[in-house]
Coordinates of C-alpha atoms in Angstrom, one line a residue:
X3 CA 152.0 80.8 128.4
X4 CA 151.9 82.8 131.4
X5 CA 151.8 80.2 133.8
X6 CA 154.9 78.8 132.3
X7 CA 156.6 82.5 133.0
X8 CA 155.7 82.2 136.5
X9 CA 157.1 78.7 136.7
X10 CA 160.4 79.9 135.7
X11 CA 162.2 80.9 139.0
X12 CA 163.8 84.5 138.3
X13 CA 165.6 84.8 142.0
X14 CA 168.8 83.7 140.8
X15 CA 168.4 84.1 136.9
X16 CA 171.3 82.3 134.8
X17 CA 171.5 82.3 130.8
X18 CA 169.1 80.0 130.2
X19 CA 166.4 81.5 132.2
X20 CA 166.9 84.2 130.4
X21 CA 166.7 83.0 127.4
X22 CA 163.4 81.1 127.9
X23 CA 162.0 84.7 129.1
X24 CA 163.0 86.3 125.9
X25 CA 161.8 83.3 124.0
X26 CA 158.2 83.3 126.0
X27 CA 158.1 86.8 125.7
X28 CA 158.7 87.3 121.8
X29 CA 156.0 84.2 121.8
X30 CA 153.7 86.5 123.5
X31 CA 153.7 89.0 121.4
X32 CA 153.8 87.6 118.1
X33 CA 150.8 85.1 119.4
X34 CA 149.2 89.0 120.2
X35 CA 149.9 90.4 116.8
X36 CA 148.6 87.5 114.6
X37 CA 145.5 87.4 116.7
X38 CA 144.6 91.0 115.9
X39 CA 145.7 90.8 112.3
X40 CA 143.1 87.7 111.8
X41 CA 140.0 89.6 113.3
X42 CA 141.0 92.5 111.3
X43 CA 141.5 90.8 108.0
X44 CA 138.1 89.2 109.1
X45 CA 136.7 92.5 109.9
X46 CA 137.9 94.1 106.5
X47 CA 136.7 91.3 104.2
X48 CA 132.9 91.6 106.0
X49 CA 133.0 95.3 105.5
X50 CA 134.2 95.0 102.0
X51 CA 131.3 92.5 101.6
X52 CA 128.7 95.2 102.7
X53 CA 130.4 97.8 100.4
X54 CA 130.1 95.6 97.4
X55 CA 126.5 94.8 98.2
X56 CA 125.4 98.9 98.5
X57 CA 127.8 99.2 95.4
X58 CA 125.5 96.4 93.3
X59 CA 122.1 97.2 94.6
X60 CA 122.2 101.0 93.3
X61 CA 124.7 100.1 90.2
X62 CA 124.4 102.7 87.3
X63 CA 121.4 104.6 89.5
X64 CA 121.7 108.3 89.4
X65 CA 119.7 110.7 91.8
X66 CA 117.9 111.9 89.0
X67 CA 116.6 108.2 88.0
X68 CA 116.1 107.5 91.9
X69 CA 113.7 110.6 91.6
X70 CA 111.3 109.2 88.5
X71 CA 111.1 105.9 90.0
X72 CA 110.0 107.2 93.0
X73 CA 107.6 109.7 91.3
X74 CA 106.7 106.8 89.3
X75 CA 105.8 104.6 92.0
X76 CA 103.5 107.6 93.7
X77 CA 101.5 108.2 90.7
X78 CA 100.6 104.4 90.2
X79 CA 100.2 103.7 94.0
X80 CA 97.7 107.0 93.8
X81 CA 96.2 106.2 90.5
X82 CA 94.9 102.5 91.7
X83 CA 94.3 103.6 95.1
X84 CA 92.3 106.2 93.6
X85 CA 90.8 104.0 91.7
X86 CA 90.1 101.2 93.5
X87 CA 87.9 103.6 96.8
X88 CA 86.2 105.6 94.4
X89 CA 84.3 102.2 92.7
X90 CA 80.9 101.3 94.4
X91 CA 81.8 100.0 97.6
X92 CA 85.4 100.9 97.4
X93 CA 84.5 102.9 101.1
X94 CA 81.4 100.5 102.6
X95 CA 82.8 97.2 102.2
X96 CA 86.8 97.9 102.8
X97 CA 86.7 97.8 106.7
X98 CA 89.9 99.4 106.7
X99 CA 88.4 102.6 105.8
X100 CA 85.1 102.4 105.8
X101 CA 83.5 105.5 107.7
X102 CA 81.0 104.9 111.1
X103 CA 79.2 107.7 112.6
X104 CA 81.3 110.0 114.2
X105 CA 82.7 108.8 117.8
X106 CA 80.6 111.6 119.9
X107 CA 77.3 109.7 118.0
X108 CA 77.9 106.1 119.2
X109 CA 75.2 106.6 122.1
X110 CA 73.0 108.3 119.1
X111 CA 73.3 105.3 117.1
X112 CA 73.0 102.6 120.3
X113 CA 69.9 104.4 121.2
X114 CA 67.8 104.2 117.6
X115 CA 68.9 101.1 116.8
X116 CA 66.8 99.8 120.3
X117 CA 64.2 101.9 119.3
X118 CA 64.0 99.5 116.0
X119 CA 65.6 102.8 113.9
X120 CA 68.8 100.3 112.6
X121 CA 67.6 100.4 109.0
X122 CA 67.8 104.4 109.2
X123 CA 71.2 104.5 111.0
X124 CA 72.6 101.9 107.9
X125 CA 71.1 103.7 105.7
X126 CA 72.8 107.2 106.8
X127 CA 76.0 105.2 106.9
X128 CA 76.1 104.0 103.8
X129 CA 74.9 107.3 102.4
X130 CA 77.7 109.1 103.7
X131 CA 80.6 106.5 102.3
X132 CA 78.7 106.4 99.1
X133 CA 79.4 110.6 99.4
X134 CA 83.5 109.5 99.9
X135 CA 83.4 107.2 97.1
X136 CA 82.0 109.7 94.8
X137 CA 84.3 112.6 96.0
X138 CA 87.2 110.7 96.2
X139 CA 88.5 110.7 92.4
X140 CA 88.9 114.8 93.3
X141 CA 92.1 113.7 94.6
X142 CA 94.1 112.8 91.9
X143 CA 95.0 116.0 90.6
X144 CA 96.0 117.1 93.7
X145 CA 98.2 114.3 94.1
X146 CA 99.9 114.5 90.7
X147 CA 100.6 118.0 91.3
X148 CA 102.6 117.0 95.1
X149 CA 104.1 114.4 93.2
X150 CA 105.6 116.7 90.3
X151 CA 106.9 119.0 92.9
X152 CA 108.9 116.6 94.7
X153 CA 112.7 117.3 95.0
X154 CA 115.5 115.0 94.8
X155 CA 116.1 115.5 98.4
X156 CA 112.3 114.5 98.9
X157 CA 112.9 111.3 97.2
X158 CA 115.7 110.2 98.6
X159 CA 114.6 110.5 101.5
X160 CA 111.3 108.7 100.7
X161 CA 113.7 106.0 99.3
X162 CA 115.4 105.3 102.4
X163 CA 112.1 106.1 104.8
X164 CA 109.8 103.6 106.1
X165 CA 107.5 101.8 103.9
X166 CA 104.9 104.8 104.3
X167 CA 107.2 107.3 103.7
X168 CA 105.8 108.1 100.1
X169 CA 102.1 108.4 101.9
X170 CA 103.7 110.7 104.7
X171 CA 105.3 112.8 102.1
X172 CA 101.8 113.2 100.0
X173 CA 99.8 113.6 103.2
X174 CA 101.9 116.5 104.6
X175 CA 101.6 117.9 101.1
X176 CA 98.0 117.6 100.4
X177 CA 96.1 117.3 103.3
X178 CA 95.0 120.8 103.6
X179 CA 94.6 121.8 99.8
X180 CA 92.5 118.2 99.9
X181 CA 90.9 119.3 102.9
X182 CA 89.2 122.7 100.9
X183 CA 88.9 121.2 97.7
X184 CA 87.1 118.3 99.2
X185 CA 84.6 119.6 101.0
X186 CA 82.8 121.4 98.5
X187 CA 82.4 118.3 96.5
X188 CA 81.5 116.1 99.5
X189 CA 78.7 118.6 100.3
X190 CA 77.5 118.0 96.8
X191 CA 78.2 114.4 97.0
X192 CA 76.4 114.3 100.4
X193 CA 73.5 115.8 99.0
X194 CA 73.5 113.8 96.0
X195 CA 73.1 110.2 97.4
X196 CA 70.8 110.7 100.6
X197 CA 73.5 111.5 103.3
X198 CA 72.5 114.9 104.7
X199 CA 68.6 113.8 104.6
X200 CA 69.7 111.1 106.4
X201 CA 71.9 112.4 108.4
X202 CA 69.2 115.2 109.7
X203 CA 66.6 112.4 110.2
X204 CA 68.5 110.4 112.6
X205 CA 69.7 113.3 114.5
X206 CA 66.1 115.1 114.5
X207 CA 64.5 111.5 115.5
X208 CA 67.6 111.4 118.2
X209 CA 67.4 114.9 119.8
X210 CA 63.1 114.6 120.4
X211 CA 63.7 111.5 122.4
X212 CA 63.3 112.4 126.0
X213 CA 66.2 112.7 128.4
X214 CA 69.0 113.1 125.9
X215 CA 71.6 115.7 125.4
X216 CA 71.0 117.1 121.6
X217 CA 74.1 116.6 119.5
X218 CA 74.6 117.1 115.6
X219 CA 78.2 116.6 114.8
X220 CA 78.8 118.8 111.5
X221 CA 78.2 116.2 108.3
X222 CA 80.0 117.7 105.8
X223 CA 83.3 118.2 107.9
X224 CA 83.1 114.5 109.3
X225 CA 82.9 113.2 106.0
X226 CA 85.6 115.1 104.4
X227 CA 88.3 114.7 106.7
X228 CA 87.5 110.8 106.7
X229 CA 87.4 110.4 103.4
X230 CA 90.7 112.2 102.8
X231 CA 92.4 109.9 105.5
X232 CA 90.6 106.3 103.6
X233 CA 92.7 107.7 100.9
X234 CA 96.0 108.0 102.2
X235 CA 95.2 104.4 104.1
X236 CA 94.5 102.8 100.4
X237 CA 97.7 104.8 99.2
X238 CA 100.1 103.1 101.6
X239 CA 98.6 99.5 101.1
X240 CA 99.6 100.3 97.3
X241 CA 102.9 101.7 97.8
X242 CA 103.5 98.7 100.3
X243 CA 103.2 96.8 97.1
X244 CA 105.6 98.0 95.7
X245 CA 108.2 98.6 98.4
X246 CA 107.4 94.2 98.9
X247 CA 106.0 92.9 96.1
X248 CA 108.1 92.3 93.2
X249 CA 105.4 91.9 90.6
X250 CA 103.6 95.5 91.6
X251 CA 107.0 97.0 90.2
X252 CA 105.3 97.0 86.8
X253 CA 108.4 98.9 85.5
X254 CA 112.4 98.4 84.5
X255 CA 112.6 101.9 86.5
X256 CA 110.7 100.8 89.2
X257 CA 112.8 97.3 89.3
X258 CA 115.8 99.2 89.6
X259 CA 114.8 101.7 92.0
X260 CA 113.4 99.0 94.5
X261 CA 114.9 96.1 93.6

């Protein structure tokens, strides 16, 4: 259209130059106008789509309903994960969560094991995830009181968080009441199944050897704070079950809320 503007020769304009001009011209412009009225009526109807779909995915949910379900889901995902690390190998044999000798012992436990002391080093490991597995139903009480305390604001933003926001909220909640309730039953629980005789027989055996730097990381504190973190682990696997998994939403609420 512009080129045929140009090809019209304006030196000496007559009538029907002038006509074509205005003709061209008004073409222009209406061409303009109905080009810009198609993307916006395209525009309109995909953000009336979007609309409709946030309308129909929270239909007849109120904040207050938003809140159980969320609560809801906590309590289950806590109650199974609960559950499921506090069973007889619930720590040892989940490799997600099951607990090593501390970091600063690695060299400890490289150096008995070639001094044929392997079966003492296992044994002191599984003592001390037997310990978490015994300590670990502590935690639901806890929990379920975090969980009661939540606010709307709390759960709406979990709703809308990542898919470890309910586990975030809990852990920031907890951590440090866990943390001193824990440890008093880990010590027990320590105690109980082998762990601190263990634990002072590899380290004894370790720190006579000739040559090495005596170390003798503190048990009890070790175990608590990775026991307490092989919880919240188990808690997000379950509450990624429910965020994803359709069937975990054992509940109309919990259907609505994360359907």
């Amino acid at each position: 259209m512009v080129q045929l503007l140009q090809s019209i020769k304006l030196d000496n304009p007559n009538k029907n130059n002038m006509k074509k001009v205005i003709y061209l011209t008004c073409s222009m412009i209406l061409f303009s106008i109905s080009t810009s009225m198609a993307q916006f009526d395209k525009l309109k109807k995909t953000v009336g789509e979007k609309i409709e779909s946030t309308k129909s995915s929270s239909a007849g949910l109120s904040q207050e309903e938003v809140g159980s379900g969320l609560k809801e889901a906590l309590s289950r995902g806590v109650e199974k994960g609960v559950d499921q690390i506090s069973k007889p190998d619930g720590f040892l044999k989940d490799l997600s969560i099951k607990i090593p000798l501390p970091e600063e012992a690695n060299k400890v436990e490289s150096k008995l094991r070639s001094i044929g002391q392997g079966k003492r080093v296992d044994e002191t490991i599984e003592s001390i995830n037997r310990a978490a597995e015994d300590a670990a139903s502590a935690a639901k009480d806890i929990f379920l009181v975090a969980i009661k305390g939540m606010t709307i604001d709390d759960a709406m933003s979990i709703l809308r968080g990542e898919d470890n926001a309910a586990t975030k909220f809990l852990d920031n909640s907890t951590r440090s009441d866990l943390t001193i309730k824990f440890e008093p039953i880990v010590k027990i629980s320590l105690d109980k199944v082998g762990a601190t005789k263990n634990w002072d027989l590899i380290f004894s055996t370790y720190n006579k050897l000739p040559f090495v730097q005596k170390v003798n990381p503190d048990l009890v504190e070790y175990a608590t704070g990775k026991a307490i973190d092989g919880l919240f682990i188990q808690i997000a696997k379950e509450e990624l079950k429910i965020r994803q998994d359709p069937a975990a939403r054992v509940s109309d609420l919990l259907k609505k809320v994360f359907g």
